[in-house]
XYZ file of C-alpha atoms in Angstrom:
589
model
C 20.195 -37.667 -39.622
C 19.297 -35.079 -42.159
C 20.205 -31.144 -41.160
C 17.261 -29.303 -40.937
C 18.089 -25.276 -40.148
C 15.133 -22.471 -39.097
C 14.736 -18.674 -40.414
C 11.898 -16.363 -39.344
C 8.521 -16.353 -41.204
C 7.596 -12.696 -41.206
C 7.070 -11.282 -37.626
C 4.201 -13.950 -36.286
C 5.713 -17.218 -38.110
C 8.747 -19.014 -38.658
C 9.847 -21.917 -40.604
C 12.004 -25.461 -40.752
C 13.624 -26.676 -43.330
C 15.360 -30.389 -44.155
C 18.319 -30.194 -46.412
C 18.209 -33.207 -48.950
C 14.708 -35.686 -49.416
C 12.796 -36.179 -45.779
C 9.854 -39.152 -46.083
C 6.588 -37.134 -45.928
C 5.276 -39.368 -43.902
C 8.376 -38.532 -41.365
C 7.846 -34.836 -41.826
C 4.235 -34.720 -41.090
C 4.696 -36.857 -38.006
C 7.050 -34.884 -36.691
C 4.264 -31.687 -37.338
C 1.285 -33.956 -35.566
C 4.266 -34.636 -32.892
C 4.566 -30.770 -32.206
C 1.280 -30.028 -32.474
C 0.113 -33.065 -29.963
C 2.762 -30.797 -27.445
C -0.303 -28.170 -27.198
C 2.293 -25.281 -26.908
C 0.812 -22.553 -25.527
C 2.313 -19.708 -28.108
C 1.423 -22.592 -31.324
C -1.321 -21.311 -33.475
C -0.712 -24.141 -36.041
C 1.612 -26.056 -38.571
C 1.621 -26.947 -42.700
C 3.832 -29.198 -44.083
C 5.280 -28.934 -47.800
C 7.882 -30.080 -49.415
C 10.789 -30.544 -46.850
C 9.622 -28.078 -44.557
C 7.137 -27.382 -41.620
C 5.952 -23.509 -40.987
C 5.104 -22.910 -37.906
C 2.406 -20.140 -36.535
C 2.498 -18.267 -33.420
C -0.218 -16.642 -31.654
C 2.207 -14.243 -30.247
C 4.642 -12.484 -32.092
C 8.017 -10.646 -30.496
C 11.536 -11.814 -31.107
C 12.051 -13.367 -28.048
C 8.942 -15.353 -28.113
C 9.663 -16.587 -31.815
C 13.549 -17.156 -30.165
C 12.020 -19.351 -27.589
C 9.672 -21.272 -29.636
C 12.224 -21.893 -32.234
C 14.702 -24.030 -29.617
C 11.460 -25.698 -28.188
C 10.390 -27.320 -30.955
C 13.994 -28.016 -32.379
C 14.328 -31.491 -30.222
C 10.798 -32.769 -31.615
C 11.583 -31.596 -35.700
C 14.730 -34.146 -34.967
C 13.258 -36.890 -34.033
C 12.422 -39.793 -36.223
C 8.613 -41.106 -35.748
C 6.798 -43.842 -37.155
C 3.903 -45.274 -36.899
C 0.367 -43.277 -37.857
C -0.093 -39.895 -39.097
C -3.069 -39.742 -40.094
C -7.137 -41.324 -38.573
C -7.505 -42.332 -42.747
C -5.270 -44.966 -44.079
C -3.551 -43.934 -47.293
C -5.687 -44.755 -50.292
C -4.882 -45.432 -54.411
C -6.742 -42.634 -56.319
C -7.260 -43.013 -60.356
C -8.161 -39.140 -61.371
C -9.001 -38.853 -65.446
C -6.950 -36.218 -67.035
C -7.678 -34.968 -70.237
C -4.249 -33.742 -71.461
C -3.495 -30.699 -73.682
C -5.993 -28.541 -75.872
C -7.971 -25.742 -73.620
C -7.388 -28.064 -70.789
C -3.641 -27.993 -70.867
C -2.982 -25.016 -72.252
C 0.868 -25.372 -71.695
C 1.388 -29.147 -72.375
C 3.281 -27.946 -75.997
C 5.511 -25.526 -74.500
C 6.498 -28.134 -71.400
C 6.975 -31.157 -74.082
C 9.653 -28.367 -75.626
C 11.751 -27.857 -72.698
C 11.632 -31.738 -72.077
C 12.444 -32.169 -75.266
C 9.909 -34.504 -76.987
C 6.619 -34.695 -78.121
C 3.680 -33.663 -76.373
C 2.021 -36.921 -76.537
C 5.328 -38.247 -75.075
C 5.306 -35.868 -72.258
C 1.553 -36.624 -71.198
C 2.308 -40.638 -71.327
C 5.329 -40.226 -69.513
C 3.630 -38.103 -67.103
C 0.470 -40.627 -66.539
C 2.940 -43.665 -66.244
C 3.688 -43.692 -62.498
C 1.786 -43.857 -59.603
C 2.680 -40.011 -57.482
C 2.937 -39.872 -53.391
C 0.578 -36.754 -51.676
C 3.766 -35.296 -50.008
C 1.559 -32.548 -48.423
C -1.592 -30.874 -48.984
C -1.533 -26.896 -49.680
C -1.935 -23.523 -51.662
C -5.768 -23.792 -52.280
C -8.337 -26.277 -50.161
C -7.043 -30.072 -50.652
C -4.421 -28.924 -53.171
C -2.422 -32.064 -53.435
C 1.669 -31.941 -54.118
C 2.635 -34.646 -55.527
C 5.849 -36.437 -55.498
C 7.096 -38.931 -57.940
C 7.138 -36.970 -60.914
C 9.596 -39.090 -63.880
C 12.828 -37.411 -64.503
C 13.111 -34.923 -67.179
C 9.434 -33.697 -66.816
C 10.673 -30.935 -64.196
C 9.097 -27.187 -64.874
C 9.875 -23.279 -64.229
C 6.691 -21.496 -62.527
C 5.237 -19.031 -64.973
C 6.998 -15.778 -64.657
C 4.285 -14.073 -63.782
C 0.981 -16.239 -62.220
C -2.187 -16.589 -64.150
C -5.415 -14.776 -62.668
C -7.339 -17.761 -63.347
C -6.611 -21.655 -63.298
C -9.622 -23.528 -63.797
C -10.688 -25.859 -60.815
C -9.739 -29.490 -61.763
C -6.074 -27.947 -63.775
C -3.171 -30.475 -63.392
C -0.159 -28.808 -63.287
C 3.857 -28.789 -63.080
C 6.129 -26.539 -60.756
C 10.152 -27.689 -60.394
C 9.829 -31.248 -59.212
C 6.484 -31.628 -58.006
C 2.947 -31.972 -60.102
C -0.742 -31.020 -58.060
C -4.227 -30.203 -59.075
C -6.058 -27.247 -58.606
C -9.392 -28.010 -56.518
C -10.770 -24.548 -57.215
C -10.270 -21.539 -59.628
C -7.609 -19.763 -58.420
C -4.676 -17.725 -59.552
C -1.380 -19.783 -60.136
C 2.213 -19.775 -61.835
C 2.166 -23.570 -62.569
C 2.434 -25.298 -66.025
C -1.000 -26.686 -67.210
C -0.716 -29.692 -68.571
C -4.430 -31.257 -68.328
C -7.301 -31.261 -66.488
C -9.852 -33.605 -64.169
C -13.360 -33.491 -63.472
C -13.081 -35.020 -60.220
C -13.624 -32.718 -57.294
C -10.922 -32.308 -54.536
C -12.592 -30.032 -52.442
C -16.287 -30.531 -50.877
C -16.468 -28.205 -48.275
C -20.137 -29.739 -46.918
C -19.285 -33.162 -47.430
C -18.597 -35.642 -44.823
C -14.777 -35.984 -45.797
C -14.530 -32.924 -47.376
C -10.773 -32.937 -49.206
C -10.488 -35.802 -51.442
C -7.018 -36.332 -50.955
C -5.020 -36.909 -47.749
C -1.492 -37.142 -47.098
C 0.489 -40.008 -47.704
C -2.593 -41.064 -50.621
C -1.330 -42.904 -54.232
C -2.404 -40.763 -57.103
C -2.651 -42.571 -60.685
C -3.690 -40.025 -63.825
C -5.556 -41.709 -66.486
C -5.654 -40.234 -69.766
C -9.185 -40.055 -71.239
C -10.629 -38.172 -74.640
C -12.846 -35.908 -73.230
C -13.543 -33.589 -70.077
C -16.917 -34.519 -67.697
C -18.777 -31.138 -66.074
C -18.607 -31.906 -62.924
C -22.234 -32.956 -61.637
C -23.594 -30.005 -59.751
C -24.008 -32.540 -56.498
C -20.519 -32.470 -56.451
C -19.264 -29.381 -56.933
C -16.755 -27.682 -55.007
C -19.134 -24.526 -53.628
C -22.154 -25.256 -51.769
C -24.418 -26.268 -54.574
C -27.851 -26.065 -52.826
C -27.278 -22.184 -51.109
C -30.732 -21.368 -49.387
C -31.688 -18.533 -50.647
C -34.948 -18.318 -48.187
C -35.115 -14.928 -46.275
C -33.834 -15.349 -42.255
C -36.486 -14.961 -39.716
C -34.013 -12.798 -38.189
C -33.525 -10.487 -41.466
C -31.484 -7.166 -40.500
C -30.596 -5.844 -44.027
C -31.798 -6.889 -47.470
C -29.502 -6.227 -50.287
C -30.907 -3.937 -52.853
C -27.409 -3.015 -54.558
C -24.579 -5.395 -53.637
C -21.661 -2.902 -54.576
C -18.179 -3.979 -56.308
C -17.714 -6.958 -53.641
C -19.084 -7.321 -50.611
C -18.720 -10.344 -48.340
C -19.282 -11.634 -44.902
C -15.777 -11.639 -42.823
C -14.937 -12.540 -39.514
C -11.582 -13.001 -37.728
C -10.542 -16.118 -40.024
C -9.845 -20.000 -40.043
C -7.389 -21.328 -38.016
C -6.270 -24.766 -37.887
C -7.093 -26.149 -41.728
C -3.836 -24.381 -43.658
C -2.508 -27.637 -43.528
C -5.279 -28.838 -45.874
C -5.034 -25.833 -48.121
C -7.369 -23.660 -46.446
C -6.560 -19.796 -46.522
C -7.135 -18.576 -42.976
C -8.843 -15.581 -44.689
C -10.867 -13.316 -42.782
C -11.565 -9.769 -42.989
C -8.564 -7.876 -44.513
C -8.114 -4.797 -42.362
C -9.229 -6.651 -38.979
C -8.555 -3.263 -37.214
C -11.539 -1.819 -38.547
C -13.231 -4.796 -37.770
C -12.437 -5.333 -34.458
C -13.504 -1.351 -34.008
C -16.912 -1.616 -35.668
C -18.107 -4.085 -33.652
C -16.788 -2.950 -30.640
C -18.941 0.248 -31.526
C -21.923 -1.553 -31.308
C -21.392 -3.940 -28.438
C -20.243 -7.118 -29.964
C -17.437 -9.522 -29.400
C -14.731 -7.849 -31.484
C -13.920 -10.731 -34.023
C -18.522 -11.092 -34.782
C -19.044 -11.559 -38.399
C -19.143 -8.075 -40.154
C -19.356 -7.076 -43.930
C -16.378 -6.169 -45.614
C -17.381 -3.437 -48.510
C -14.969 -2.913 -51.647
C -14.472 0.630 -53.116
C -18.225 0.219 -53.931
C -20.298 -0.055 -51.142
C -23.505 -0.789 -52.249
C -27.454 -0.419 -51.237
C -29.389 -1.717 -48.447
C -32.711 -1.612 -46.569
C -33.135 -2.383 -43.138
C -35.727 -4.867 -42.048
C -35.848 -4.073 -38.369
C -34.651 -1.425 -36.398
C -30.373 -1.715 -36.292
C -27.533 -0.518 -34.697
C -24.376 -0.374 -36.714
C -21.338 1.494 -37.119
C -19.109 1.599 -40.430
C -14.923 2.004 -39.652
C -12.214 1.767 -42.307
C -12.573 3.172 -45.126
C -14.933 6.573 -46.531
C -17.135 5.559 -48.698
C -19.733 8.176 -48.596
C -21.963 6.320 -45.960
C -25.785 7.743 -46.212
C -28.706 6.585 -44.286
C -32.318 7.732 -46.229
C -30.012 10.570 -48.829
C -28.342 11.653 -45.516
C -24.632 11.640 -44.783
C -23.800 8.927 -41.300
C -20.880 9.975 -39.565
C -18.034 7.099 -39.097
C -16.547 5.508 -36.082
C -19.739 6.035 -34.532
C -22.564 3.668 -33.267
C -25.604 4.383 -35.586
C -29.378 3.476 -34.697
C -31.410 3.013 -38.261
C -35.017 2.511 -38.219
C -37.088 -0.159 -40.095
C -37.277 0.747 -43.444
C -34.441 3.034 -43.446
C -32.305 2.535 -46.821
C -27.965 2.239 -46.005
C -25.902 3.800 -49.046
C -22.570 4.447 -49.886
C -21.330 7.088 -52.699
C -18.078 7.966 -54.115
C -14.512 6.544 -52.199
C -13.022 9.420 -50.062
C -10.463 7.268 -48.483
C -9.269 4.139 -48.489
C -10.202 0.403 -49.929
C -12.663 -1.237 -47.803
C -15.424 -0.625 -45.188
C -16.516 -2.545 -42.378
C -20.121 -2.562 -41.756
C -20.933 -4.220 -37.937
C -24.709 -5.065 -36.873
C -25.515 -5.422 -33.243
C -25.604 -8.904 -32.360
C -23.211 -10.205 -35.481
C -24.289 -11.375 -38.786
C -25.502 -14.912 -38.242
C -24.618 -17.631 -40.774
C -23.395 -20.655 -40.224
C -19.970 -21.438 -39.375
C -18.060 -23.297 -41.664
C -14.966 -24.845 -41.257
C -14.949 -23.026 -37.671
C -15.344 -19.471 -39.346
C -18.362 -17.320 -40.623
C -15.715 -16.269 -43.231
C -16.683 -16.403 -47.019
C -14.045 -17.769 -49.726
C -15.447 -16.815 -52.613
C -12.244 -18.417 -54.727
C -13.149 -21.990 -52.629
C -16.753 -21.365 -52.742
C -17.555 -21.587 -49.408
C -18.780 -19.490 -46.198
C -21.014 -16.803 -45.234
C -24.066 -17.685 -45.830
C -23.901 -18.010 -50.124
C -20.350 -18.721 -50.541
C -20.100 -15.854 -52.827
C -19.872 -12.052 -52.515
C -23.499 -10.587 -51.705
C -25.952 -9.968 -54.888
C -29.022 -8.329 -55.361
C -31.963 -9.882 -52.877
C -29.714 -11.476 -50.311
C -31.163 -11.215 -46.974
C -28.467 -10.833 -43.706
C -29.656 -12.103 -40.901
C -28.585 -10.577 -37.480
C -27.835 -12.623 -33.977
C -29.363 -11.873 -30.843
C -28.213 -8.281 -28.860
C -25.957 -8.314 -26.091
C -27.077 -6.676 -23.215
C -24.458 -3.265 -24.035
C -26.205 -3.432 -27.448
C -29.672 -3.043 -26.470
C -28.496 -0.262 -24.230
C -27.094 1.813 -26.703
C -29.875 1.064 -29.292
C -32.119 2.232 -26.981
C -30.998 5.402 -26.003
C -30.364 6.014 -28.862
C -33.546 5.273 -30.613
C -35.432 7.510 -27.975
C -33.674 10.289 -28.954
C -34.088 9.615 -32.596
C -37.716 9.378 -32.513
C -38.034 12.738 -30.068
C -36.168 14.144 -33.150
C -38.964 12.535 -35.474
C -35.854 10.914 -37.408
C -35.063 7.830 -38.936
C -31.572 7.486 -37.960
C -29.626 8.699 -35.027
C -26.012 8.586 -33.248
C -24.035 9.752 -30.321
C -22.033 12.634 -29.667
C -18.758 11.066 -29.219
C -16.806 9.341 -31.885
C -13.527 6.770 -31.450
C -10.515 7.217 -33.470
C -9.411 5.644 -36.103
C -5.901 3.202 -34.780
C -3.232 4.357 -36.370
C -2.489 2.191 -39.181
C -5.825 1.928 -40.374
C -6.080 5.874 -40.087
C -2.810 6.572 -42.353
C -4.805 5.996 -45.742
C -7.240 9.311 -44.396
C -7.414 12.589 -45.551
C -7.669 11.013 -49.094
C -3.739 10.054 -49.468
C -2.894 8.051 -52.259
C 0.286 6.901 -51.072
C 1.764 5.152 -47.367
C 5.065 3.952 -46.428
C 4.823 -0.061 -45.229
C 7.431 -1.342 -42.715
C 8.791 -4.746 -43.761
C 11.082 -7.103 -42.171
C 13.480 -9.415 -44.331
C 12.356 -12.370 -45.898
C 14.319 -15.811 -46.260
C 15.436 -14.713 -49.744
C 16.271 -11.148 -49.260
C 19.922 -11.732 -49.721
C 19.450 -14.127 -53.270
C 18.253 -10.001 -54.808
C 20.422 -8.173 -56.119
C 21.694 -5.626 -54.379
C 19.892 -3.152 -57.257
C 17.145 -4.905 -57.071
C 17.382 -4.444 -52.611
C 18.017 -0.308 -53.148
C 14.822 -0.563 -55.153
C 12.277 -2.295 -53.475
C 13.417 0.533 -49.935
C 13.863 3.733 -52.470
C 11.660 3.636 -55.497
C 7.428 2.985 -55.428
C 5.221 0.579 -56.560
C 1.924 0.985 -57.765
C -1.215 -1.168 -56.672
C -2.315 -2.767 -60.119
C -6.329 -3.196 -60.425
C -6.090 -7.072 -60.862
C -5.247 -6.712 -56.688
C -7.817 -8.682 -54.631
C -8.261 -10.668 -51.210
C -5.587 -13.024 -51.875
C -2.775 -10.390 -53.254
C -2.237 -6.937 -54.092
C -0.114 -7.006 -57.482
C 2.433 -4.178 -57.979
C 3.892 -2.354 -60.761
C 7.443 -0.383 -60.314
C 10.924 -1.296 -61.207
C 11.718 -5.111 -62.016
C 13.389 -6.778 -58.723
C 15.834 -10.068 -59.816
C 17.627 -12.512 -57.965
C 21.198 -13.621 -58.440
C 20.136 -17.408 -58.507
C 17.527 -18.277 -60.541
C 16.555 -22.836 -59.532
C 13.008 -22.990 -58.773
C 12.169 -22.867 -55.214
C 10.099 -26.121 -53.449
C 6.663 -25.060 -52.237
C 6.335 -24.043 -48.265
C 4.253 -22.277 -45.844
C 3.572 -18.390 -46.479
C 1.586 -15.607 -44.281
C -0.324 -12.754 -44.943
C 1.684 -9.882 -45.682
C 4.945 -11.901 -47.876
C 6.388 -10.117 -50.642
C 6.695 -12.518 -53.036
C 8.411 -11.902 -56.727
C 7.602 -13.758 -59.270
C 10.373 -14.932 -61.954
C 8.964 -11.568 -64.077
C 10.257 -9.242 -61.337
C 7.006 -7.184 -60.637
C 5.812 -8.283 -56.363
C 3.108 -9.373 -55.100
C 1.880 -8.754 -51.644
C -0.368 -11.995 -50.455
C -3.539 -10.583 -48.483
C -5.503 -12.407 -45.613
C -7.352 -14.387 -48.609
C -3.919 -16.066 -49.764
C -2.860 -19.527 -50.281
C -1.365 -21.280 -47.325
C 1.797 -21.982 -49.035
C 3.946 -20.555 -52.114
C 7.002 -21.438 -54.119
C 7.978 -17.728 -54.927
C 11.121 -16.153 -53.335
C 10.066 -14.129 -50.841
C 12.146 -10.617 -50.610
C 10.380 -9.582 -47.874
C 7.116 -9.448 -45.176
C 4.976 -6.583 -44.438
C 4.821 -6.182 -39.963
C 1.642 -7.625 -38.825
C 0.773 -4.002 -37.293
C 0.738 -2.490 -40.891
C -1.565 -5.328 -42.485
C -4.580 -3.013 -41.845
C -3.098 0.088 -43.889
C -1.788 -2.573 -46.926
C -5.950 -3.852 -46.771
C -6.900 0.118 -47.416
C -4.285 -0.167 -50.222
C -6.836 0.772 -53.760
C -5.734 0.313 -57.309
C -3.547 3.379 -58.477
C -2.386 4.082 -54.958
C 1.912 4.075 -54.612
C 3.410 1.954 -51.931
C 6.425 2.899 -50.116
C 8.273 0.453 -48.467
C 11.007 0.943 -45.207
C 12.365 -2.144 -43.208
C 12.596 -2.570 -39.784
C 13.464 -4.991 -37.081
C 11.733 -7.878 -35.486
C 11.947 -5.507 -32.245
C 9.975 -2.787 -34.086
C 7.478 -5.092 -35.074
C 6.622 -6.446 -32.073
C 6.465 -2.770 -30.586
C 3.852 -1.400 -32.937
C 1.752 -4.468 -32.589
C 1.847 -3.854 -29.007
C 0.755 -0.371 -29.270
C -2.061 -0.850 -31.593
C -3.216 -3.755 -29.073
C -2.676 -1.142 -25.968
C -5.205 1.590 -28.098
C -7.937 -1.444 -28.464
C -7.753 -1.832 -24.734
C -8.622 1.848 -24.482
C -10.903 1.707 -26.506
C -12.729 -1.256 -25.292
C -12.703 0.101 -21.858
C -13.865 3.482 -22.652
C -17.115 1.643 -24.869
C -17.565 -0.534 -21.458
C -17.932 2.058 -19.476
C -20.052 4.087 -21.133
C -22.747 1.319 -22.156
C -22.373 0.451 -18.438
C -23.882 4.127 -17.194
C -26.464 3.623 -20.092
C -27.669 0.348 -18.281
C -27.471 2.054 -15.043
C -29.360 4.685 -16.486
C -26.706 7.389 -17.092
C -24.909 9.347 -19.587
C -25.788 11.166 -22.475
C -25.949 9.941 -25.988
C-alpha cells in the first residue's frame, strides 16, 4: 500500500497526502468514500494531485485531532468501481500554440532544450488523464504530460491569464476556464469553454476524462452563447427595486456567506471578505446573518432608494451620507423613498458592508447569492455593480418591519428623510482593530506545511520585519511587499487544496495572502496561515497599509474564534430582544 501521512491545513482544514503516484481514480474514490460517511464536523473535500484536503465546519485542535484518525481507515482503503454519475469521456480541445497565445512557449522549448515547434508537437502527441479538477471553476490538471516537457511556476504569478490559456506547472499541464491570475507557463490557447456556469452540465471536464490538444492556425472568439459569464444578464429593473445605482464606486458586489460544496470543481467558496461585518449588518436590520449584503471597496459609491429602507453599514468608514448628511455606523438606519446613499473619503479600513432589510434578492447560483466576478458568475450581473443597476430587496421579517417602523414614525415627526436609533453595537474585535484610522495591525498565524523548508532568515523575517499591502491586492489575494522570504529546497511543489487566509510565497520571495475569493487549490509553498478569527481584520487590509505578523498555536486559534462567536451571541440576543419590545409595543428608538 502506498504511505499516505496528514499535516494541518490552517486552523479549520487539514490535509492527506500519498507518497509516490496514487490512480486518480483511487484517490477520488476514496474522497466520495469519506464524504458518503456524512461526518458531522466535514464541510467538504478536493482532490489534486496525490492529496485530498479536507474542510471542517468546526475548527479546535482536538476536533481537527479527532477527525484526522476518523477518516485515516477510509483514505487507506483501496475502492473501485464508480466515482463519478458521468462516464469518462475523450475530449479533442484546439490549441493554438505560441505567439500572443503562448506567450512562454520560446522560453519553455529552452529549458527543454529544443525547438519550439518541437515542444508544442511533443506536447499535443499524447492523450492527458483529468487527475482532478481545481484552482479556478472546471480547471482541469492533467496528467500524462511526455518526459522532458516538465516546468518551474513563474516566480512571481501573472495578474491576468486569459480564459482558454494552456499551461505547464512541474509535471502537470491544465487550462484556464476563466481570466484569472496564475504562475503557470503559457504555452497556447483554446477557444473551447470549460466553464458554463448556467448550463445544464456546467464544467466541461470531469474527472477521470481523456484530453487530446489539437494544434490549429488560428484562435476562434468564443461565440457569446457560450461564454463562460452569463451572457444574457437581465438588465430589467426588479419589481421589488430597493436601491438604484447612480455611482457604482471602485467595486462593489453582492456577497453572501459563500459556496460550499463545488471546490472540488474549482469553485472558490468566495463570499464576503470580512464576514464579521456582514454577519453584524444584517443582524442590525433583522435578517438572517449570512442574507446577501453589498460589499463596498475603498470607494463606496452613489445610490437612490426606490422605496422606503432599512439598512445599516458595518466594517469599514467610508464617509456614509444619506441626502449630504453624515449616517452613523453600526446602527439600523430607516431611509425614505427618494433618499440618495453616499459615501466620501476612507476613514478606516477596506471595505463596507451595506445590509437591506429583507436581503438582496438575486438568484442563487451554484447554492450562493455570491458574485465571482473573475468566473463571471453570481449576484444578479455576474460583475461588480455599474451605473443603472437596480437591487432588488426580499420580503421583511417580522423584527424588520418593527424596527422600520418605529423608526420611520419618528423620522417623519422630525419631518426627516432618514432616521436611526439611539443605541449603537460594537464593532467585534478583529474587525474593529483597523479603527481610529491605523494603517498598520499585527495578524496571528499558525505554521504552514512548509514553514520549516524557509530559511531560518527568511522565518525571523516574516515574525519581525513588515510587509506592505501592494495595490494589485484584490478578493482572491492581498500581495505584499517587504523583505524576500526563500526556501532551502527549491523542486516545484504538486498542486493541492488551499484556504482562505494561506501565506503562500512565490519562487520571487515577496507573499501572498489568498482572500475568501481564492482558488481552491495552489502549488506555492505555504509558510504560513492567517487564524480564521483574524480573516476579518486581513479583509480591512487597504493598499499602503503594513502588516505585522505573530504566530500562535492551534489552541489560540480556536480560543479567539470562540470569543468572537460568544460576542455574536450577545449581540444577537440583545437585537432580539429589543425588536421583541418593539413588536410588543415597547422601547424607545
Amino acid at each position: 500500500m502506498i504511505g499516505f501521512y496528514a499535516s494541518p491545513l490552517g486552523d479549520r482544514a487539514f490535509l492527506l497526502r500519498w507518497h509516490g503516484e496514487i490512480e486518480a481514480g483511487e484517490l477520488a474514490a476514496k474522497a466520495i468514500a469519506i464524504e458518503n460517511r456524512s461526518l458531522p464536523w466535514l464541510l467538504e473535500t478536493v482532490t489534486a494531485s496525490r492529496s485530498i484536503a479536507i474542510y471542517m465546519k468546526a475548527t479546535s485542535p482536538m476536533a481537527m485531532s479527532d477527525a484526522i484518525r476518523e477518516v485515516i481507515p477510509m483514505a487507506g482503503r483501496q475502492f473501485v468501481g464508480e466515482v463519478s454519475d458521468l462516464p469518462p469521456r475523450e475530449v479533442e480541445l484546439p490549441v493554438v500554440y505560441g505567439g500572443e497565445h503562448g506567450p512562454d512557449l520560446a522560453d519553455c522549448a529552452i529549458r527543454s532544450e529544443m525547438t519550439a515547434e518541437q515542444f508544442a508537437a511533443k506536447h499535443s502527441e499524447v492523450v492527458y488523464t483529468v487527475d482532478a479538477m481545481g484552482f479556478a471553476p472546471g480547471f482541469p490538471y492533467l496528467s500524462g504530460l511526455p518526459d522532458g516537457l516538465t516546468q518551474p511556476r513563474h516566480a512571481s504569478p501573472r495578474l491576468k491569464v486569459p480564459a482558454g490559456s494552456v499551461g505547464i506547472a512541474g509535471d502537470r499541464t491544465g487550462i484556464y476556464p476563466t481570466d484569472s491570475p496564475g504562475g503557470w507557463q503559457i504555452i497556447g490557447r483554446t477557444a473551447v469553454p470549460l466553464f458554463r456556469p448556467n448550463h445544464e452540465r456546467p464544467f466541461l471536464l470531469s474527472q477521470g476524462d481523456r484530453v487530446k490538444f489539437v494544434p490549429v492556425a488560428e484562435y476562434s472568439s468564443i461565440p457569446a452563447e457560450a461564454a463562460a459569464g452569463d451572457a444574457s444578464r437581465d438588465r430589467e429593473r426588479p419589481a421589488n427595486a430597493a436601491l438604484t445605482v447612480l455611482k457604482p464606486g471602485l467595486h462593489t458586489t453582492i456577497q453572501d456567506s459563500g459556496r460550499i460544496g463545488w471546490r472540488s470543481s474549482g469553485v472558490s467558496p468566495g463570499g464576503a471578505m470580512d464576514g464579521a461585518a456582514m454577519r453584524m449588518a444584517n443582524l442590525l436590520v433583522g435578517n438572517d446573518e449570512y442574507a446577501a449584503v453589498l460589499e463596498l471597496t475603498l470607494i463606496g459609491g452613489h445610490y437612490i432608494c426606490d422605496n422606503d429602507v432599512l439598512i445599516a453599514i458595518c466594517g469599514a468608514d467610508l464617509s456614509p451620507c444619506a441626502g449630504g448628511d453624515p449616517i452613523p455606523m453600526n446602527r439600523p438606519v430607516y431611509l425614505a423613498r427618494g433618499a440618495e446613499l453616499s459615501f466620501g473619503a476612507v476613514r478606516s479600513g477596506c471595505r463596507a458592508y451595506v445590509a437591506v432589510a429583507g436581503g438582496i434578492d438575486v438568484p442563487d447560483t451554484l447554492g450562493s447569492k455570491s458574485t465571482d466576478t473573475r468566473a463571471g458568475f453570481g449576484g444578479r450581473f455576474g460583475r461588480a455593480l455599474a451605473e443603472g443597476d437596480a437591487i432588488g430587496s426580499r420580503p421583511f421579517s417580522p423584527q424588520s418591519s418593527a424596527l422600520l417602523e418605529r423608526i420611520r414614525t419618528s423620522a417623519i415627526k422630525h419631518k426627516a428623510t432618514w432616521g436611526t436609533v439611539k443605541w449603537s453595537a460594537a464593532p467585534p474585535v478583529a474587525s474593529g482593530l483597523w479603527q481610529h484610522g491605523s494603517r498598520s495591525g499585527t495578524l496571528r498565524l499558525v505554521p504552514g506545511a512548509e514553514w520549516d523548508d524557509f530559511t531560518p532568515e527568511s522565518r525571523k523575517a516574516l515574525l519581525k520585519s513588515s510587509y506592505r499591502v501592494e495595490a494589485s491586492s484584490d478578493r482572491m489575494g492581498l500581495r505584499l511587499s517587504g523583505e524576500a522570504l526563500s526556501r532551502n529546497a527549491s523542486e516545484e511543489l504538486s498542486s493541492h487544496g488551499v484556504v482562505p487566509g494561506t501565506i503562500q510565497v512565490p519562487a520571487g520571495g515577496q507573499p501572498i495572502i489568498l482572500g475568501a475569493g481564492c482558488q481552491p487549490t495552489g502549488g506555492y509553498p505555504k509558510i504560513a496561515h492567517v487564524i480564521t478569527a483574524d480573516w476579518p481584520m486581513l479583509a480591512q487590509a487597504a493598499p499602503g497599509d503594513r502588516l505585522y505578523f505573530e504566530m500562535v498555536d492551534l489552541e489560540t486559534a480556536e480560543r479567539e474564534l470562540a470569543n468572537r462567536e460568544k460576542e455574536f451571541a450577545r449581540l444577537k440576543a440583545g437585537i432580539f430582544a429589543y425588536t421583541r419590545a418593539l413588536m410588543n409595543g415597547e422601547g424607545e428608538s
